[in-house]
XYZ file of C-alpha atoms in Angstrom:
478
model
C 121.742 106.420 -29.966
C 120.108 108.898 -32.318
C 122.403 111.701 -33.450
C 125.667 110.128 -32.279
C 125.367 107.431 -34.953
C 125.425 110.208 -37.537
C 128.678 111.556 -36.076
C 130.708 108.354 -35.945
C 130.317 104.798 -37.109
C 132.750 103.494 -34.490
C 130.617 100.887 -32.715
C 132.909 100.646 -29.700
C 132.730 104.375 -29.109
C 128.960 104.381 -29.666
C 128.566 101.593 -27.117
C 130.557 103.571 -24.556
C 128.475 106.683 -25.256
C 125.320 104.661 -24.648
C 126.703 103.314 -21.358
C 127.517 106.871 -20.265
C 123.870 107.821 -20.755
C 124.448 110.502 -23.373
C 121.186 110.991 -25.200
C 122.066 113.332 -28.038
C 125.079 115.378 -29.195
C 125.544 118.843 -27.758
C 125.891 121.696 -30.289
C 129.697 121.744 -30.075
C 129.823 117.964 -30.558
C 127.471 118.015 -33.530
C 129.479 120.804 -35.175
C 133.071 119.797 -34.448
C 133.178 115.974 -34.437
C 132.668 115.535 -38.217
C 135.423 118.060 -38.985
C 137.735 116.424 -36.461
C 137.126 112.922 -37.769
C 137.944 114.130 -41.280
C 141.393 115.133 -40.050
C 140.949 118.894 -40.117
C 142.234 121.161 -37.402
C 139.371 122.561 -35.315
C 139.154 125.916 -33.536
C 136.059 125.729 -31.347
C 134.498 128.457 -29.260
C 132.308 127.018 -26.526
C 131.855 127.593 -22.828
C 132.727 125.211 -20.018
C 130.163 122.448 -19.699
C 129.147 122.464 -23.360
C 130.452 118.962 -24.082
C 133.908 119.886 -25.430
C 135.624 116.920 -23.788
C 133.218 114.529 -25.450
C 133.762 116.282 -28.783
C 137.523 115.910 -28.923
C 137.423 112.622 -27.023
C 135.313 110.994 -29.720
C 137.721 112.292 -32.369
C 141.025 111.202 -30.838
C 139.751 107.789 -29.693
C 138.168 107.045 -33.085
C 141.261 108.205 -35.027
C 143.998 106.481 -33.018
C 144.803 102.841 -32.317
C 145.383 101.664 -28.756
C 148.463 99.848 -27.551
C 151.134 102.458 -28.204
C 154.331 102.583 -26.186
C 154.564 106.337 -26.766
C 151.501 108.606 -26.528
C 149.740 109.383 -29.789
C 147.462 112.039 -28.281
C 148.247 114.932 -25.936
C 145.554 116.975 -24.195
C 146.763 120.177 -22.514
C 144.516 121.697 -19.836
C 145.004 124.606 -17.400
C 144.362 122.945 -14.026
C 144.851 119.733 -12.087
C 141.125 119.455 -11.479
C 140.347 119.651 -15.186
C 143.100 117.121 -15.975
C 141.464 114.603 -13.645
C 137.994 115.278 -15.043
C 139.095 114.971 -18.659
C 141.022 111.761 -17.906
C 137.964 110.263 -16.268
C 135.719 111.063 -19.212
C 138.215 109.744 -21.754
C 138.510 106.523 -19.772
C 134.754 106.064 -20.019
C 134.739 106.800 -23.740
C 137.564 104.301 -24.328
C 136.220 101.471 -22.160
C 135.697 99.268 -25.232
C 138.771 100.362 -27.212
C 141.292 99.844 -24.388
C 143.151 103.102 -24.919
C 145.389 103.784 -21.919
C 145.113 107.295 -20.470
C 147.665 108.927 -18.164
C 147.043 112.208 -16.351
C 149.998 114.357 -15.291
C 149.811 117.513 -13.184
C 151.551 119.410 -10.411
C 150.723 118.994 -6.756
C 151.085 115.209 -6.996
C 154.000 112.803 -7.021
C 155.962 113.053 -10.268
C 157.469 109.634 -9.606
C 154.100 107.919 -9.752
C 153.284 109.652 -13.021
C 156.697 108.700 -14.432
C 156.085 105.033 -13.590
C 152.751 105.088 -15.393
C 154.267 106.688 -18.488
C 157.042 104.086 -18.464
C 154.458 101.310 -18.829
C 153.167 102.954 -22.013
C 150.024 104.937 -22.756
C 148.017 106.203 -25.707
C 146.699 109.519 -24.383
C 148.343 111.953 -21.971
C 146.230 114.614 -20.276
C 148.177 117.210 -18.357
C 148.909 120.739 -17.234
C 151.576 122.737 -19.111
C 154.124 122.914 -16.306
C 154.095 119.203 -15.489
C 154.159 118.191 -19.168
C 157.331 120.235 -19.714
C 158.838 119.005 -16.443
C 158.377 115.366 -17.433
C 159.681 116.055 -20.935
C 162.869 117.602 -19.512
C 163.318 114.543 -17.288
C 163.121 112.358 -20.408
C 160.034 110.708 -18.890
C 157.596 111.961 -21.540
C 158.379 111.415 -25.212
C 156.196 113.566 -27.490
C 157.686 112.474 -30.801
C 154.751 110.190 -31.669
C 151.910 112.639 -30.941
C 149.433 112.823 -33.822
C 146.529 114.519 -32.032
C 147.132 117.689 -29.972
C 144.264 119.186 -27.957
C 144.462 122.599 -26.289
C 141.462 122.747 -23.946
C 140.261 126.004 -22.341
C 142.966 127.885 -24.213
C 141.844 131.315 -23.017
C 142.045 130.216 -19.411
C 145.573 128.863 -19.907
C 146.668 132.177 -21.377
C 145.000 134.129 -18.560
C 146.946 131.984 -16.072
C 150.245 132.913 -17.733
C 150.893 129.664 -19.611
C 151.368 131.230 -23.053
C 155.106 130.482 -23.290
C 154.642 126.977 -21.884
C 151.902 126.208 -24.391
C 154.008 127.387 -27.323
C 156.959 125.347 -26.016
C 154.777 122.224 -25.941
C 153.551 122.925 -29.473
C 157.173 123.125 -30.670
C 157.915 119.697 -29.164
C 155.222 117.722 -31.006
C 155.451 116.739 -34.693
C 154.444 119.378 -37.219
C 152.169 117.034 -39.168
C 149.821 116.526 -36.222
C 146.123 117.384 -36.045
C 145.334 120.222 -33.609
C 142.004 120.665 -31.822
C 141.737 123.890 -29.843
C 138.797 124.914 -27.655
C 138.247 128.216 -25.888
C 135.332 130.020 -24.239
C 136.427 133.230 -25.971
C 138.334 133.980 -29.168
C 140.430 136.875 -27.893
C 143.385 138.353 -29.772
C 145.740 136.270 -27.613
C 143.860 133.067 -28.436
C 143.782 133.968 -32.127
C 147.554 134.532 -32.058
C 148.178 131.077 -30.553
C 145.793 129.508 -33.064
C 147.557 131.233 -35.967
C 150.891 129.859 -34.801
C 149.751 126.286 -34.180
C 147.006 125.390 -36.667
C 146.592 124.819 -40.409
C 143.429 126.213 -41.996
C 141.248 125.225 -39.024
C 137.520 124.661 -39.170
C 136.168 127.549 -37.098
C 133.174 126.656 -34.965
C 131.463 129.058 -32.577
C 128.765 128.098 -30.099
C 127.196 131.101 -28.404
C 128.697 131.641 -24.948
C 125.273 132.409 -23.524
C 123.857 129.022 -24.390
C 122.144 127.247 -21.524
C 121.829 123.454 -21.840
C 118.543 123.026 -23.738
C 116.960 120.675 -21.196
C 117.630 122.828 -18.120
C 114.342 124.141 -16.738
C 114.919 127.505 -15.085
C 112.831 128.343 -12.021
C 112.907 131.006 -9.335
C 111.173 131.520 -6.014
C 110.870 134.775 -4.084
C 111.785 134.198 -0.453
C 113.056 135.981 2.614
C 116.649 135.190 3.492
C 115.688 133.464 6.751
C 113.397 131.083 4.838
C 115.974 129.949 2.279
C 116.865 126.853 4.286
C 113.220 125.725 4.174
C 113.089 126.225 0.425
C 116.326 124.255 0.062
C 114.864 121.388 2.090
C 112.007 121.256 -0.427
C 114.573 120.723 -3.190
C 116.465 118.126 -1.129
C 113.222 116.216 -0.563
C 113.132 115.369 -4.287
C 116.077 112.965 -3.782
C 118.051 114.425 -6.686
C 121.767 115.164 -7.108
C 122.251 118.834 -6.269
C 124.886 121.563 -6.342
C 124.051 124.519 -4.088
C 125.897 127.750 -4.889
C 126.637 130.378 -2.252
C 128.419 133.689 -2.733
C 130.844 133.465 0.192
C 133.024 130.929 1.978
C 131.288 131.789 5.252
C 127.879 130.981 3.796
C 129.152 127.684 2.373
C 130.451 126.629 5.791
C 127.273 127.744 7.572
C 125.001 125.924 5.160
C 127.184 122.817 5.269
C 126.905 122.796 9.073
C 123.131 123.184 9.066
C 122.540 120.509 6.445
C 124.895 118.114 8.231
C 123.108 118.646 11.532
C 119.772 117.789 9.999
C 121.215 114.547 8.645
C 121.823 115.318 4.980
C 124.801 113.684 3.267
C 126.569 116.800 2.041
C 129.994 118.027 0.945
C 131.393 121.545 0.655
C 134.140 123.272 -1.339
C 135.420 126.833 -1.524
C 138.560 128.611 -2.653
C 140.256 128.718 0.772
C 139.953 124.963 1.272
C 143.124 122.842 0.794
C 143.290 121.338 -2.685
C 143.509 117.800 -1.339
C 140.273 118.208 0.591
C 138.550 119.782 -2.398
C 139.635 116.895 -4.604
C 138.377 114.325 -2.087
C 135.025 116.104 -1.743
C 134.484 116.342 -5.493
C 135.440 112.683 -5.896
C 132.886 111.714 -3.245
C 130.200 113.802 -4.919
C 131.041 112.295 -8.301
C 130.629 108.722 -7.005
C 127.437 109.676 -5.114
C 128.825 109.232 -1.603
C 126.917 112.426 -0.921
C 124.089 113.745 -3.144
C 124.509 117.409 -2.177
C 127.488 119.695 -2.796
C 127.604 123.242 -1.385
C 130.094 125.460 -3.203
C 131.237 128.926 -4.085
C 131.806 129.851 -7.722
C 135.175 128.105 -7.596
C 133.181 125.037 -8.667
C 131.169 126.756 -11.396
C 134.007 126.887 -13.904
C 135.861 123.725 -14.784
C 134.046 121.161 -12.638
C 132.383 118.689 -14.948
C 130.080 116.111 -13.346
C 127.556 114.765 -15.810
C 124.774 113.476 -13.563
C 124.032 116.683 -11.624
C 120.273 117.084 -11.794
C 119.601 120.345 -9.933
C 121.546 123.560 -9.410
C 120.343 125.816 -6.617
C 121.414 129.455 -6.507
C 121.096 129.818 -2.733
C 122.617 133.258 -3.163
C 121.605 134.715 -6.508
C 124.734 135.718 -8.472
C 125.392 139.359 -9.198
C 126.505 138.794 -12.800
C 124.335 137.145 -15.425
C 127.417 135.404 -16.824
C 128.004 133.742 -13.439
C 124.366 132.658 -13.476
C 124.894 130.880 -16.802
C 128.090 129.184 -15.663
C 126.377 127.942 -12.521
C 123.251 126.524 -14.090
C 125.349 124.931 -16.829
C 126.386 122.315 -14.245
C 122.948 120.666 -14.706
C 121.378 119.098 -17.773
C 124.585 117.660 -19.251
C 124.734 115.350 -22.279
C 121.085 115.788 -23.210
C 119.719 115.013 -19.743
C 116.914 116.970 -18.095
C 118.032 119.358 -15.351
C 116.640 122.113 -13.173
C 118.055 125.462 -12.058
C 116.339 126.965 -9.000
C 117.231 130.501 -7.947
C 116.254 131.984 -4.578
C 115.465 135.669 -5.019
C 115.095 137.927 -1.997
C 112.940 141.063 -2.408
C 116.094 143.185 -2.611
C 117.509 141.031 -5.429
C 114.531 140.987 -7.803
C 116.297 143.452 -10.125
C 118.767 140.695 -11.062
C 116.135 138.483 -12.653
C 115.618 140.592 -15.828
C 119.388 140.509 -16.412
C 119.388 136.700 -16.276
C 116.484 136.521 -18.718
C 118.029 138.999 -21.137
C 121.403 137.248 -21.070
C 119.967 133.751 -21.603
C 117.128 134.866 -23.915
C 114.869 132.734 -21.729
C 111.816 133.380 -19.601
C 112.428 132.076 -16.071
C 109.374 130.555 -14.434
C 108.282 131.731 -10.993
C 107.078 129.030 -8.599
C 105.298 129.209 -5.264
C 107.282 128.670 -2.082
C 105.641 125.289 -1.568
C 105.714 124.308 -5.241
C 109.397 123.647 -5.876
C 109.277 119.898 -5.260
C 106.227 119.617 -7.509
C 108.035 121.384 -10.367
C 111.143 119.217 -10.057
C 109.433 115.953 -9.227
C 110.575 113.365 -6.724
C 113.047 110.834 -8.056
C 112.491 107.317 -6.838
C 115.524 106.023 -4.965
C 115.982 102.340 -5.685
C 117.336 100.420 -2.744
C 119.554 97.374 -3.237
C 117.652 94.215 -4.026
C 117.181 92.125 -0.847
C 119.033 88.866 -0.527
C 116.944 85.758 -1.052
C 116.820 85.005 2.645
C 115.579 88.559 3.251
C 112.811 88.375 0.664
C 109.480 89.420 2.039
C 110.978 91.660 4.741
C 109.512 94.837 3.291
C 106.566 96.581 4.913
C 104.279 93.964 6.575
C 100.840 94.423 8.063
C 102.278 94.529 11.617
C 102.919 98.261 11.935
C 103.392 100.600 14.857
C 103.340 104.390 14.877
C 106.097 106.523 16.309
C 106.066 110.254 16.820
C 108.803 112.860 16.458
C 108.684 116.519 17.527
C 109.212 117.868 14.036
C 106.349 119.479 12.127
C 105.394 121.953 9.441
C 106.695 124.878 11.509
C 110.216 123.513 11.074
C 109.910 123.478 7.265
C 109.924 119.687 7.014
C 107.755 117.705 4.588
C 107.005 113.993 4.166
C 109.777 113.282 1.697
C 112.416 115.046 3.777
C 111.255 113.281 6.947
C 111.362 109.905 5.219
C 114.908 110.698 4.088
C 115.929 111.506 7.685
C 114.603 108.137 8.870
C 116.266 106.314 5.961
C 119.657 107.965 6.490
C 119.774 107.948 10.301
C 118.482 104.402 10.870
C 119.564 102.868 7.532
C 116.000 101.832 6.763
C 114.905 101.405 3.105
C 111.918 103.437 1.916
C 109.690 100.389 1.477
C 109.889 99.705 5.243
C 108.358 103.078 6.079
C 104.594 103.409 5.931
C 102.355 106.472 6.072
C 103.692 109.777 7.367
C 101.471 112.432 8.873
C 102.683 115.934 9.663
C 100.950 118.454 11.933
C 102.061 121.897 12.980
C 104.708 120.791 15.460
C 104.741 116.973 15.341
C 104.900 114.077 12.895
C 103.678 110.490 12.993
C 105.425 107.692 11.103
C 104.320 104.108 10.494
C 107.205 101.634 10.696
C 107.802 97.907 11.034
C 107.347 96.745 14.609
C 110.773 95.100 14.433
C 112.420 98.358 13.302
C 110.673 100.690 15.740
C 113.124 100.635 18.655
C 116.112 101.137 16.375
C 114.437 104.031 14.516
C 113.438 105.750 17.772
C 116.974 105.424 19.122
C 118.438 106.788 15.893
C 116.080 109.766 15.787
C 116.826 110.586 19.429
C 120.499 110.889 18.483
C 119.656 113.101 15.493
C 119.931 116.897 15.370
C 117.790 118.991 13.028
C 118.893 122.600 12.519
C 121.158 122.133 15.557
C 118.425 120.931 17.900
C 118.086 117.327 19.147
C 114.932 115.476 18.160
C 112.625 113.635 20.523
C 110.997 110.467 19.278
C 108.817 107.879 21.015
C 106.016 105.429 20.386
C 102.793 107.201 19.532
C 99.978 106.691 22.062
C 98.207 103.499 21.079
C 96.624 100.462 22.678
C 98.743 98.357 20.339
C 102.014 99.850 21.499
C 104.343 97.062 22.577
C 105.821 97.161 26.030
C 109.383 98.418 25.641
C 111.960 95.804 26.578
């Protein structure tokens, strides 16, 4: 557990942290948790993705007892999406303490949220408008709140929630503890803090901080070759967010990746909220390992196990670059940020390096997968009656009209076979790739099914052609 044991002695919280895979405290956690656990108000300056939710989550779960009829903690956030994310993380942190968390926000049925509140909860996470709406309906009683959290305070003020926030503050007891987090400490934020907090511990984590274990890479490429470079990243079998600058590019890239058989989702600002929520939920639970997005996802979306961020379109602003790559390398994990730089965009690179105070490593066009490393994908353990059904000696070779000219490599081709025919990796043998054709060793019993699946598959919009490779051992097709 390392540094987390120095922050809190709560064994139930520590056990949950271990289960979540957090390796070491982030700077904002290391600085603000001790002050919060001591009962002091905390005014923290830290950017999105710095571990703020974990910081105040550890504090309020360790300081409050579960089983309350009325909420003892209230977390106010600017958006529905953030309310859902924060609720999910607090549920994980409280898995051993049995705190009950309720999330309330607009755009969803108020009746369902009222029913949940009526059953009792310990922590309410919500947006300002819905919190006040439920209070006015006598569905949310704030008289027992002891811990008040104002998360992303600057964003709430920018969205015009200043009066709502101050109204909420006036409705909770005056002897509460207040934890307030903001990416900036503007005059407006300072004014709210002055009116809501008592001698707060001021903590500032530099806004330009990049997660320490994110390895920053870039590759110079022509625009038409970006899809080939992206396929190199996809071949590493890691969880990836791909950022594009426009909605049109998101939709185009989503179409191309889908046609080549990748499990991919897409979100952008013009997409209905319900669809965006469903896509993010699917990405979070690994229904698809690739998410293509505009910058709407860079701020506020918090998914801990993202391993790689790809800047398919390099961002114009260095600040946007930092917000994007901050999606990887969460909670002490190793992550990678890969930026595609066209010859006309090379002037942006020095700005990124100056802003992050980091040297970004250049890699060769064919060296991306080597730098990131291929993650082994563990298939489900076979049932006892299926034991021994992995790759036998009885192999046949099939051929497919997909070669190096198409930008494919062995890992990506294996993934296509695995996804299209639902074949585990240990039932695929050697793969050979020539200029315009590939050869794949497979189980004799799987061959017909794999060929049929590949012949239904489209790569970059074009149908594939697969057949048995010429061989004296080729079985007569039934």
